[in-house]
Short mmCIF file of C-alpha atoms and ligand atoms in Angstrom, two decimals:
data_model
loop_
_atom_site.label_atom_id
_atom_site.label_comp_id
_atom_site.label_asym_id
_atom_site.label_seq_id
_atom_site.Cartn_x
_atom_site.Cartn_y
_atom_site.Cartn_z
CA MET A 1 46.23 101.48 143.86
CA LYS A 2 47.75 97.67 145.44
CA ASP A 3 45.23 95.08 144.34
CA TYR A 4 45.36 93.33 148.06
CA ARG A 5 43.82 90.22 146.86
CA ARG A 6 46.74 89.28 145.18
CA TYR A 7 48.80 88.48 148.24
CA SER A 8 46.97 85.29 149.27
CA PHE A 9 43.72 83.28 148.54
CA TRP A 10 42.75 84.36 152.10
CA LEU A 11 42.79 87.93 151.46
CA GLU A 12 41.12 87.43 147.84
CA SER A 13 38.23 85.11 149.86
CA SER A 14 38.32 87.33 153.11
CA GLY A 15 34.40 88.17 152.46
CA ASP A 16 35.73 91.60 153.48
CA ASP A 17 36.24 95.19 151.06
CA LEU A 18 39.86 95.02 150.65
CA THR A 19 39.87 99.44 150.04
CA PRO A 20 42.49 100.96 152.45
CA ARG A 21 41.32 103.00 155.40
CA ALA A 22 41.77 106.96 155.53
CA PRO A 23 45.62 107.11 156.73
CA LEU A 24 46.76 109.18 159.35
CA ASP A 25 46.11 112.71 158.55
CA GLY A 26 48.22 115.48 160.80
CA SER A 27 49.71 114.67 164.41
CA ILE A 28 46.90 113.59 167.05
CA SER A 29 47.34 111.76 170.72
CA VAL A 30 46.27 109.11 172.33
CA ASP A 31 46.35 106.43 175.00
CA VAL A 32 47.60 103.77 173.26
CA ALA A 33 48.99 104.02 169.65
CA ILE A 34 50.08 100.28 168.16
CA LEU A 35 52.12 100.12 164.88
CA GLY A 36 50.81 96.96 162.91
CA ALA A 37 46.99 95.73 162.08
CA GLY A 38 48.23 92.21 161.89
CA PHE A 39 47.35 89.85 164.43
CA THR A 40 49.44 91.25 167.34
CA GLY A 41 48.46 94.84 167.22
CA LEU A 42 44.79 94.12 166.93
CA TRP A 43 44.60 91.62 169.62
CA THR A 44 46.50 94.30 171.81
CA ALA A 45 43.49 96.49 170.68
CA TYR A 46 40.94 94.13 171.38
CA HIS A 47 41.86 93.18 174.81
CA LEU A 48 43.12 96.55 176.06
CA LEU A 49 39.85 97.95 175.24
CA GLN A 50 37.70 94.71 176.64
CA ARG A 51 39.98 96.04 179.96
CA ASP A 52 39.59 99.56 179.74
CA PRO A 53 37.03 101.13 177.53
CA SER A 54 37.37 103.68 177.92
CA LEU A 55 41.37 104.10 176.57
CA THR A 56 41.80 105.87 172.99
CA VAL A 57 43.25 103.84 171.24
CA ALA A 58 44.86 104.05 167.28
CA VAL A 59 46.43 101.18 164.81
CA VAL A 60 48.84 102.74 162.61
CA GLU A 61 49.46 100.52 159.48
CA ALA A 62 51.29 100.65 156.59
CA GLU A 63 49.45 98.57 154.08
CA ILE A 64 46.06 97.75 155.17
CA ALA A 65 44.85 95.10 157.93
CA GLY A 66 45.51 91.57 157.65
CA PHE A 67 48.39 92.51 154.76
CA GLY A 68 51.71 91.07 156.28
CA ALA A 69 52.13 87.01 158.01
CA SER A 70 48.17 86.96 159.43
CA GLY A 71 46.48 87.41 156.32
CA ARG A 72 48.66 84.70 154.58
CA ASN A 73 49.95 81.94 157.31
CA GLY A 74 48.65 78.36 156.82
CA GLY A 75 45.92 78.77 159.38
CA TRP A 76 47.22 76.76 162.32
CA CYS A 77 45.99 78.16 165.35
CA PHE A 78 47.39 75.73 167.65
CA SER A 79 49.16 75.81 171.23
CA GLY A 80 52.42 75.11 169.62
CA PHE A 81 55.30 77.74 171.03
CA PRO A 82 58.45 78.16 169.41
CA VAL A 83 60.81 77.42 172.59
CA SER A 84 60.33 73.78 173.79
CA PRO A 85 59.00 72.73 177.21
CA GLU A 86 62.58 71.10 177.77
CA GLN A 87 64.43 74.73 176.52
CA LEU A 88 61.34 76.54 178.47
CA THR A 89 62.26 73.92 181.94
CA GLU A 90 65.75 74.54 181.57
CA ALA A 91 65.67 78.64 181.06
CA TYR A 92 62.64 79.23 183.37
CA GLY A 93 62.22 75.85 185.49
CA ILE A 94 59.18 73.31 184.97
CA ASP A 95 55.92 75.62 186.68
CA SER A 96 57.00 78.32 183.86
CA ALA A 97 57.36 75.73 181.26
CA ARG A 98 53.96 74.82 182.12
CA ALA A 99 52.69 78.20 182.43
CA VAL A 100 53.16 79.10 179.17
CA GLN A 101 51.67 75.93 177.62
CA LEU A 102 48.44 76.53 179.72
CA ALA A 103 48.30 80.05 178.33
CA MET A 104 48.78 78.63 174.81
CA TYR A 105 45.96 76.30 175.70
CA ASP A 106 43.76 79.26 176.45
CA SER A 107 44.90 81.49 173.33
CA VAL A 108 43.36 78.97 170.91
CA ASP A 109 40.41 79.02 172.61
CA ASP A 110 40.03 83.03 172.87
CA VAL A 111 40.23 83.13 169.35
CA GLY A 112 37.28 80.97 169.03
CA LYS A 113 35.55 82.39 171.87
CA VAL A 114 36.17 85.94 170.31
CA CYS A 115 35.23 84.97 166.86
CA GLN A 116 31.97 83.72 168.20
CA GLU A 117 31.21 86.85 170.45
CA GLU A 118 32.42 89.12 167.73
CA GLY A 119 30.83 87.28 164.68
CA ILE A 120 33.48 86.73 162.93
CA ASP A 121 33.33 83.96 160.27
CA ALA A 122 36.97 82.55 160.17
CA HIS A 123 36.09 79.38 159.56
CA TYR A 124 37.44 78.46 163.27
CA GLN A 125 37.19 74.49 163.95
CA LYS A 126 38.80 73.26 167.04
CA SER A 127 40.34 69.84 165.77
CA GLY A 128 43.63 69.67 166.82
CA SER A 129 47.31 69.68 164.76
CA LEU A 130 48.46 66.32 163.69
CA GLU A 131 52.33 65.97 162.99
CA ILE A 132 52.79 62.90 161.09
CA ALA A 133 56.03 61.05 160.78
CA ARG A 134 56.93 59.45 157.89
CA SER A 135 60.16 57.58 158.83
CA PRO A 136 61.78 55.92 161.97
CA TYR A 137 63.33 59.14 162.91
CA GLN A 138 60.83 61.09 162.55
CA LEU A 139 59.40 58.64 165.04
CA GLU A 140 61.56 59.09 167.27
CA ARG A 141 61.20 62.55 167.30
CA ILE A 142 57.44 62.98 167.77
CA THR A 143 58.06 60.03 170.66
CA GLU A 144 60.47 62.91 172.21
CA HIS A 145 57.77 65.04 171.64
CA PHE A 146 54.90 63.67 173.68
CA GLU A 147 57.67 62.75 176.54
CA ALA A 148 58.75 66.73 176.70
CA PHE A 149 55.17 67.31 177.39
CA ARG A 150 54.65 64.70 179.73
CA SER A 151 57.76 65.89 181.74
CA ILE A 152 55.61 69.06 182.69
CA GLY A 153 52.70 66.82 183.50
CA LEU A 154 50.41 68.22 180.39
CA GLU A 155 50.47 64.73 178.28
CA ASP A 156 46.70 64.53 178.51
CA HIS A 157 46.71 67.48 176.05
CA TYR A 158 48.94 65.10 173.41
CA GLU A 159 48.27 61.66 171.58
CA LEU A 160 50.72 59.20 170.48
CA LEU A 161 49.33 57.40 167.09
CA ASP A 162 50.69 54.49 165.30
CA ALA A 163 50.32 53.97 161.98
CA GLU A 164 47.02 52.53 161.74
CA GLN A 165 45.25 54.97 164.30
CA ALA A 166 47.34 57.83 161.50
CA THR A 167 45.67 56.63 158.89
CA GLU A 168 42.42 56.96 160.39
CA HIS A 169 42.64 60.76 160.45
CA MET A 170 44.22 60.50 156.86
CA ASN A 171 45.68 58.48 154.57
CA VAL A 172 49.42 60.14 153.91
CA ALA A 173 51.62 57.89 151.82
CA ARG A 174 54.50 56.38 153.97
CA SER A 175 53.06 57.68 157.54
CA VAL A 176 54.23 55.28 160.15
CA GLY A 177 52.63 57.34 163.17
CA ALA A 178 51.26 60.85 164.55
CA PHE A 179 51.42 63.27 167.23
CA TRP A 180 48.08 64.70 167.58
CA ASN A 181 47.74 67.53 169.70
CA LYS A 182 44.30 68.32 171.30
CA GLU A 183 44.63 72.08 170.90
CA GLY A 184 44.84 73.37 167.91
CA ALA A 185 42.24 75.00 165.50
CA THR A 186 42.22 75.84 162.00
CA VAL A 187 40.86 79.51 160.84
CA GLN A 188 40.64 81.60 157.54
CA PRO A 189 43.71 84.06 158.45
CA ALA A 190 42.65 86.83 156.61
CA ARG A 191 38.97 86.47 157.60
CA LEU A 192 40.32 86.44 161.39
CA ALA A 193 42.33 89.28 160.99
CA ARG A 194 39.84 91.49 159.06
CA GLY A 195 37.23 90.37 161.71
CA LEU A 196 39.27 91.27 164.00
CA ALA A 197 40.07 94.84 162.61
CA HIS A 198 36.05 95.50 162.36
CA ALA A 199 35.46 94.51 165.86
CA VAL A 200 38.28 96.80 167.15
CA GLU A 201 36.61 99.72 165.77
CA ARG A 202 33.37 98.57 167.16
CA HIS A 203 34.96 98.97 170.94
CA GLY A 204 36.34 102.40 169.45
CA ALA A 205 39.55 102.25 168.08
CA THR A 206 40.69 103.96 165.02
CA ILE A 207 43.15 102.30 162.46
CA TYR A 208 44.79 104.40 160.01
CA GLU A 209 45.74 102.69 157.03
CA GLN A 210 48.73 103.16 154.21
CA THR A 211 50.53 105.10 157.29
CA ARG A 212 53.67 103.53 157.69
CA VAL A 213 55.88 104.11 160.90
CA THR A 214 59.76 105.37 159.69
CA ASP A 215 60.43 105.97 163.52
CA PHE A 216 59.47 105.92 167.14
CA THR A 217 60.55 107.94 170.19
CA THR A 218 60.54 107.27 173.98
CA GLY A 219 60.01 108.24 177.20
CA PRO A 220 56.92 110.14 179.63
CA ALA A 221 55.52 110.48 176.36
CA PRO A 222 56.81 108.47 173.26
CA SER A 223 55.67 108.47 169.73
CA LEU A 224 54.97 106.91 166.31
CA ILE A 225 56.50 109.24 163.90
CA THR A 226 54.80 108.74 160.22
CA GLU A 227 55.37 110.19 157.13
CA ARG A 228 51.78 111.96 157.49
CA GLY A 229 52.07 113.17 161.41
CA ASN A 230 53.03 111.99 164.83
CA VAL A 231 50.99 109.91 166.92
CA ASN A 232 51.70 110.44 170.29
CA ALA A 233 50.76 108.58 173.02
CA ARG A 234 51.15 107.76 176.80
CA VAL A 235 52.05 103.79 175.27
CA ILE A 236 53.71 103.10 172.25
CA VAL A 237 53.16 99.22 170.93
CA LEU A 238 55.65 97.80 168.35
CA ALA A 239 53.80 94.68 166.68
CA GLY A 240 55.27 94.66 163.24
CA GLU A 241 56.61 91.75 163.43
CA ALA A 242 59.71 90.54 160.70
CA TYR A 243 58.49 94.00 159.54
CA LEU A 244 60.26 96.08 162.28
CA SER A 245 63.38 95.07 160.47
CA ARG A 246 62.75 97.93 158.84
CA LEU A 247 63.37 99.98 161.25
CA PRO A 248 66.93 101.44 161.59
CA LYS A 249 66.40 101.30 166.08
CA LEU A 250 65.29 97.67 165.81
CA ARG A 251 67.58 96.57 162.81
CA ARG A 252 68.92 93.42 164.39
CA GLN A 253 66.26 92.41 166.76
CA ILE A 254 64.45 90.34 164.20
CA MET A 255 65.39 88.50 161.23
CA PRO A 256 62.60 88.04 158.46
CA PHE A 257 62.65 84.36 156.97
CA THR A 258 60.03 83.90 153.94
CA SER A 259 57.38 80.93 153.59
CA HIS A 260 55.17 79.83 150.46
CA ILE A 261 52.20 78.19 150.23
CA VAL A 262 50.81 76.55 147.35
CA LEU A 263 46.67 75.68 146.80
CA THR A 264 44.91 73.04 145.14
CA GLU A 265 41.61 73.48 143.78
CA PRO A 266 38.75 72.50 145.46
CA LEU A 267 38.77 68.33 146.02
CA ASN A 268 35.92 65.83 144.57
CA ASP A 269 33.86 63.87 146.58
CA GLU A 270 35.94 60.67 145.76
CA GLN A 271 39.50 62.23 146.56
CA TRP A 272 38.19 63.39 149.75
CA ARG A 273 37.20 59.86 150.57
CA GLN A 274 40.58 58.47 149.53
CA ILE A 275 42.22 60.79 151.38
CA GLY A 276 39.87 60.83 154.66
CA TRP A 277 40.85 63.83 156.97
CA GLU A 278 37.46 64.39 158.03
CA ARG A 279 37.84 66.18 160.99
CA ARG A 280 40.29 69.42 159.16
CA GLU A 281 42.90 69.16 161.65
CA VAL A 282 45.62 71.42 160.67
CA VAL A 283 48.38 68.83 159.72
CA GLY A 284 52.53 68.79 159.81
CA GLY A 285 55.34 66.88 159.12
CA SER A 286 59.38 67.28 158.99
CA GLY A 287 61.86 65.92 155.82
CA THR A 288 62.57 67.53 152.65
CA THR A 289 58.96 67.51 151.96
CA GLY A 290 57.66 68.40 155.13
CA GLY A 291 55.30 71.49 155.16
CA TYR A 292 52.43 72.57 157.27
CA LEU A 293 48.63 71.52 155.69
CA ASN A 294 45.67 73.27 156.15
CA HIS A 295 42.12 71.40 154.63
CA THR A 296 40.18 74.65 153.60
CA ALA A 297 36.36 75.40 154.73
CA ASP A 298 36.05 75.22 151.33
CA GLY A 299 37.08 71.51 150.30
CA ARG A 300 40.92 72.81 148.91
CA ILE A 301 44.51 71.87 150.49
CA ALA A 302 47.02 74.31 151.20
CA PHE A 303 50.21 72.91 151.65
CA GLY A 304 52.88 74.84 152.59
CA ALA A 305 56.63 74.30 152.35
CA TYR A 306 59.75 74.48 155.11
CA ARG A 307 61.33 76.25 152.85
CA ALA A 308 62.20 79.50 154.91
CA ARG A 309 64.50 81.55 153.16
CA TYR A 310 66.08 85.15 154.38
CA PRO A 311 66.31 88.19 152.50
CA PHE A 312 70.19 89.40 152.39
CA ARG A 313 70.21 92.40 154.75
CA ALA A 314 66.59 91.82 155.82
CA ARG A 315 65.00 94.11 152.54
CA ILE A 316 61.30 92.71 152.37
CA THR A 317 59.85 92.93 148.64
CA ASP A 318 56.83 91.94 147.10
CA ASP A 319 59.45 89.40 144.87
CA LEU A 320 60.21 87.69 147.71
CA ASP A 321 56.40 86.74 147.75
CA ARG A 322 56.94 84.95 144.50
CA ARG A 323 59.18 81.73 143.94
CA GLU A 324 58.71 79.49 141.66
CA ASP A 325 61.09 77.12 142.88
CA VAL A 326 59.69 76.75 146.10
CA PHE A 327 56.18 76.55 144.56
CA GLU A 328 57.07 73.98 142.22
CA HIS A 329 58.28 71.75 145.19
CA ALA A 330 55.66 72.46 147.20
CA ARG A 331 53.61 71.39 144.59
CA LYS A 332 55.81 68.08 144.16
CA ALA A 333 55.61 67.63 147.90
CA THR A 334 51.80 67.68 147.95
CA ILE A 335 51.69 64.80 145.42
CA ASP A 336 54.09 63.24 147.70
CA TRP A 337 52.20 63.16 150.73
CA PHE A 338 49.22 62.60 148.58
CA PRO A 339 49.91 60.49 145.27
CA MET A 340 45.85 60.23 144.34
CA LEU A 341 45.98 63.82 143.81
CA LYS A 342 48.66 63.40 140.73
CA ASP A 343 46.18 64.90 138.38
CA VAL A 344 45.15 67.99 140.75
CA ARG A 345 45.27 71.59 139.83
CA PHE A 346 46.91 74.23 142.02
CA THR A 347 44.97 77.54 141.39
CA HIS A 348 47.07 80.03 144.01
CA SER A 349 50.89 80.49 145.21
CA TRP A 350 51.57 82.86 147.77
CA GLY A 351 54.50 83.65 150.53
CA GLY A 352 55.09 86.04 153.21
CA VAL A 353 57.19 86.72 155.85
CA PHE A 354 57.85 86.12 159.67
CA GLY A 355 60.08 86.89 162.36
CA ILE A 356 63.14 85.37 163.97
CA PRO A 357 64.66 86.51 166.88
CA ARG A 358 67.92 85.36 167.62
CA ASP A 359 67.41 83.03 170.97
CA ARG A 360 63.76 82.26 169.22
CA MET A 361 62.32 83.38 172.71
CA PRO A 362 59.44 85.44 172.00
CA THR A 363 59.16 89.08 173.83
CA MET A 364 55.88 90.10 175.40
CA ALA A 365 57.24 93.21 177.31
CA TYR A 366 55.75 96.44 178.37
CA ASP A 367 58.71 98.98 179.71
CA ARG A 368 56.89 101.92 181.70
CA SER A 369 59.98 103.74 181.74
CA ASN A 370 60.31 104.15 178.47
CA GLY A 371 56.56 103.60 176.83
CA ILE A 372 57.67 100.89 174.47
CA ALA A 373 55.87 97.71 174.77
CA THR A 374 56.16 94.65 172.11
CA GLY A 375 55.04 91.62 170.90
CA ARG A 376 56.83 89.74 168.57
CA GLY A 377 59.37 86.66 167.55
CA TYR A 378 56.54 84.07 166.98
CA THR A 379 59.61 82.01 164.27
CA GLY A 380 56.31 81.49 162.62
CA GLU A 381 54.34 80.40 164.82
CA GLY A 382 52.19 83.61 165.53
CA VAL A 383 48.54 82.87 164.97
CA ALA A 384 47.95 81.96 168.33
CA THR A 385 50.75 82.95 170.19
CA SER A 386 50.11 86.84 169.27
CA ASN A 387 46.35 86.43 171.03
CA LEU A 388 48.51 85.58 173.86
CA SER A 389 50.93 88.52 173.05
CA GLY A 390 47.68 90.60 172.95
CA ARG A 391 46.46 89.49 176.65
CA VAL A 392 49.17 90.04 178.15
CA LEU A 393 50.17 93.57 176.59
CA ALA A 394 46.80 94.37 177.19
CA ASP A 395 47.20 93.15 181.18
CA LEU A 396 50.72 94.67 181.53
CA ILE A 397 49.79 98.25 180.00
CA THR A 398 46.60 98.23 182.25
CA GLU A 399 48.44 96.98 185.16
CA THR A 400 45.95 94.09 185.73
CA ASP A 401 46.86 91.60 188.09
CA SER A 402 46.64 88.41 186.26
CA ALA A 403 49.03 85.36 186.01
CA LEU A 404 50.15 85.95 182.32
CA THR A 405 52.07 89.53 183.69
CA THR A 406 54.83 86.97 185.29
CA LEU A 407 55.13 84.89 182.07
CA PRO A 408 58.73 84.65 181.00
CA MET A 409 58.21 86.84 177.90
CA THR A 410 57.09 89.92 179.92
CA ARG A 411 61.37 90.24 181.32
CA HIS A 412 62.96 89.25 178.04
CA GLN A 413 64.94 90.62 176.19
CA SER A 414 66.43 88.44 172.64
CA PRO A 415 70.00 89.41 171.81
CA ASP A 416 70.92 91.39 168.22
CA TRP A 417 71.33 88.94 165.43
CA GLU A 418 74.88 89.43 163.99
CA PRO A 419 75.78 92.21 161.39
CA GLU A 420 75.70 91.68 157.85
CA PRO A 421 77.53 89.12 156.25
CA LEU A 422 78.20 87.46 159.60
CA ARG A 423 73.98 87.60 159.36
CA TRP A 424 74.04 85.72 156.10
CA MET A 425 76.52 83.35 156.25
CA GLY A 426 75.10 82.08 159.53
CA VAL A 427 71.68 81.49 158.26
CA ARG A 428 73.11 79.47 154.85
CA MET A 429 75.35 77.39 156.73
CA VAL A 430 71.61 76.59 158.65
CA ALA A 431 69.99 76.08 156.15
CA TYR A 432 72.28 73.98 154.24
CA SER A 433 73.21 71.64 157.38
CA ARG A 434 69.38 71.16 157.30
CA LEU A 435 68.81 70.08 153.86
CA LYS A 436 72.39 67.76 154.42
CA MET A 437 70.31 65.95 157.54
CA ASN A 438 67.45 65.23 156.04
CA ARG A 439 68.68 63.56 153.16
CA THR A 440 70.86 61.79 155.68
CA VAL A 441 67.17 60.91 157.17
CA GLU A 442 65.87 59.71 154.04
CA ARG A 443 68.48 57.87 153.11
CA THR A 444 68.88 56.01 156.45
CA GLY A 445 65.68 56.35 158.06
CA HIS A 446 67.84 58.06 161.06
CA ALA A 447 69.82 61.18 161.94
CA PRO A 448 73.44 61.39 161.77
CA ALA A 449 75.56 60.51 164.95
CA ARG A 450 76.59 63.90 165.85
CA ARG A 451 74.32 66.55 166.42
CA THR A 452 74.22 69.10 163.64
CA ILE A 453 74.40 72.46 163.48
CA ALA A 454 70.63 72.66 162.43
CA GLN A 455 69.24 70.60 165.01
CA ARG A 456 71.63 72.23 167.58
CA PHE A 457 69.61 75.41 165.78
CA PHE A 458 66.32 74.41 165.50
CA ASP A 459 65.88 71.80 167.98
CA TYR A 460 64.88 69.30 165.54
C1 FAD B 1 53.52 82.44 154.67
C2 FAD B 1 53.23 82.11 156.13
C3 FAD B 1 52.71 80.93 156.81
C4 FAD B 1 52.81 80.93 158.30
N1 FAD B 1 52.14 79.74 158.77
C5 FAD B 1 51.60 80.04 160.42
C6 FAD B 1 50.44 78.82 160.83
O1 FAD B 1 49.90 77.97 159.83
N2 FAD B 1 50.58 79.01 161.68
C7 FAD B 1 51.15 80.28 162.92
O2 FAD B 1 51.04 79.74 164.00
N3 FAD B 1 51.97 80.97 162.10
C8 FAD B 1 52.29 81.12 161.32
N4 FAD B 1 52.70 81.82 160.50
C9 FAD B 1 53.36 83.32 161.18
C10 FAD B 1 52.29 83.86 161.78
O3 FAD B 1 51.60 84.21 160.84
C11 FAD B 1 52.76 84.97 162.27
O4 FAD B 1 53.77 84.68 163.27
C12 FAD B 1 51.15 86.46 162.60
O5 FAD B 1 50.89 86.00 161.65
C13 FAD B 1 52.49 87.49 162.84
O6 FAD B 1 51.30 88.43 163.64
P1 FAD B 1 51.65 89.99 163.45
O7 FAD B 1 50.65 91.00 163.61
O8 FAD B 1 52.80 89.97 164.88
O9 FAD B 1 52.84 90.48 162.02
P2 FAD B 1 51.88 90.86 160.93
O10 FAD B 1 50.83 89.88 160.82
O11 FAD B 1 53.18 90.40 159.86
O12 FAD B 1 51.86 92.07 160.92
C14 FAD B 1 52.60 93.10 161.17
C15 FAD B 1 52.37 94.20 160.25
O13 FAD B 1 52.59 95.66 160.35
C16 FAD B 1 52.61 96.64 159.65
N5 FAD B 1 54.00 97.39 159.44
C17 FAD B 1 54.87 96.81 159.81
N6 FAD B 1 56.00 97.89 159.82
C18 FAD B 1 55.42 98.82 159.59
C19 FAD B 1 55.58 100.10 159.66
N7 FAD B 1 56.74 100.82 160.10
N8 FAD B 1 54.25 101.13 159.85
C20 FAD B 1 53.32 100.95 159.75
N9 FAD B 1 52.74 99.48 159.48
C21 FAD B 1 53.46 98.56 160.00
C22 FAD B 1 52.30 95.34 158.68
O14 FAD B 1 52.08 96.15 156.88
C23 FAD B 1 52.14 94.56 158.94
O15 FAD B 1 50.19 94.45 158.38
C24 FAD B 1 53.04 81.90 158.99
C25 FAD B 1 53.66 82.86 158.46
C26 FAD B 1 53.73 83.22 156.84
C27 FAD B 1 54.82 84.31 156.38
#
């Protein structure tokens, strides 16, 4: 039996018994069958049962609830959406761009509300997110970011901070300013995933763990096919994010990328006095030492490195979780941000996979004609976005008339990724371009005169 505690500090400290629930034992029929007990699958189950408590819902999970990215992420439950307001406006118009952002604000709040209503102690605290600029180029970027929100009339949710104001939030070496997004919360993600799993069970869903879906059929009576029987349903929901690339029918729909986090020991009062960061905002920054940070409820710093790697042919294995070179980079980056922690001890390190669709636009769609619903493609910004998926899919499946069902993600289909080895080569090219660009920025303070491949791909 696997020791699931070792997959992240969050799972280890989730306060829950990680012994797997019973697997599926023979074929069954339900109204809705959901592949995956991560945030997307669990939020979909939760909101479906809120809309219609009479539904029979089965969640089928290969490992345990919260095993995937949901139990391992940086705990940024914030309104960031993988596609920028400018790109959304260009593709779908200003009203849709605004509607997506407003729905994301609601998602951050919905996570907090459900935690409270269901008694889930996920250490949720809504203090916003801070993007720290540590070079003139990064300052330009956060200013552009602010202007993008102003262009859709939502600037009240954000604030640009100068160096002094940024330092009032927290003392980061070489900070020259910050972008404060008020619509963000910190969470202990595994507590949220495990708590949600218990909540959906209380509301009537059944979760089958240790049951891998190997294929699915479509049509008026679709089913999830597993090694332990089939789950026949009216609707099946594919909520496996990066892992969906393992299913032959979806292999080119989503690309898995790794991300890694290191964790310090609990800091002492003097260290916290020097750093500040009293409000526990989630914090990030770009550049070669960029990352996504969390101030945990027990007084540690989690530092997630922006060193995403794509495993050739999308092979997801446990080995991907342990990249000592990336961990070492992340430890050094932590000290680069907080030189006062030069002697700190790092106690944990882990990794996981998130999914990227070819056009970076998430899909939250239900096709009544083939019985398939899916929520996926969050490009590493899925903690709050998966809650939106759950609410959108629940409304679509139960035919609830709501503004959520007209969001652009509901009629979206991402193009396929290129076949190998083109995909691998393309990823390497973008990664190299990104590294080169970061180095130029750090040497000169500015981006190269010509827009780089990385900028074109990442809106960077
Ligand atoms: C290290 C890391 C840090 C991150 N940090 C952040 C962050 O701070 N903020 C943020 O917004 N996002 C972050 N993300 C992304 C975010 O965690 C994900 O987007 C989100 O958790 C996706 O939820 P999900 O339920 O769609 O997928 P997952 O949580 O990956 O869940 C999918 C589930 O489906 C199961 N499954 C897959 N295939 C099958 C199958 N064939 N049969 C049965 N079960 C299957 C898996 O075992 C898994 O439990 C991070 C991701 C990683 C890896």
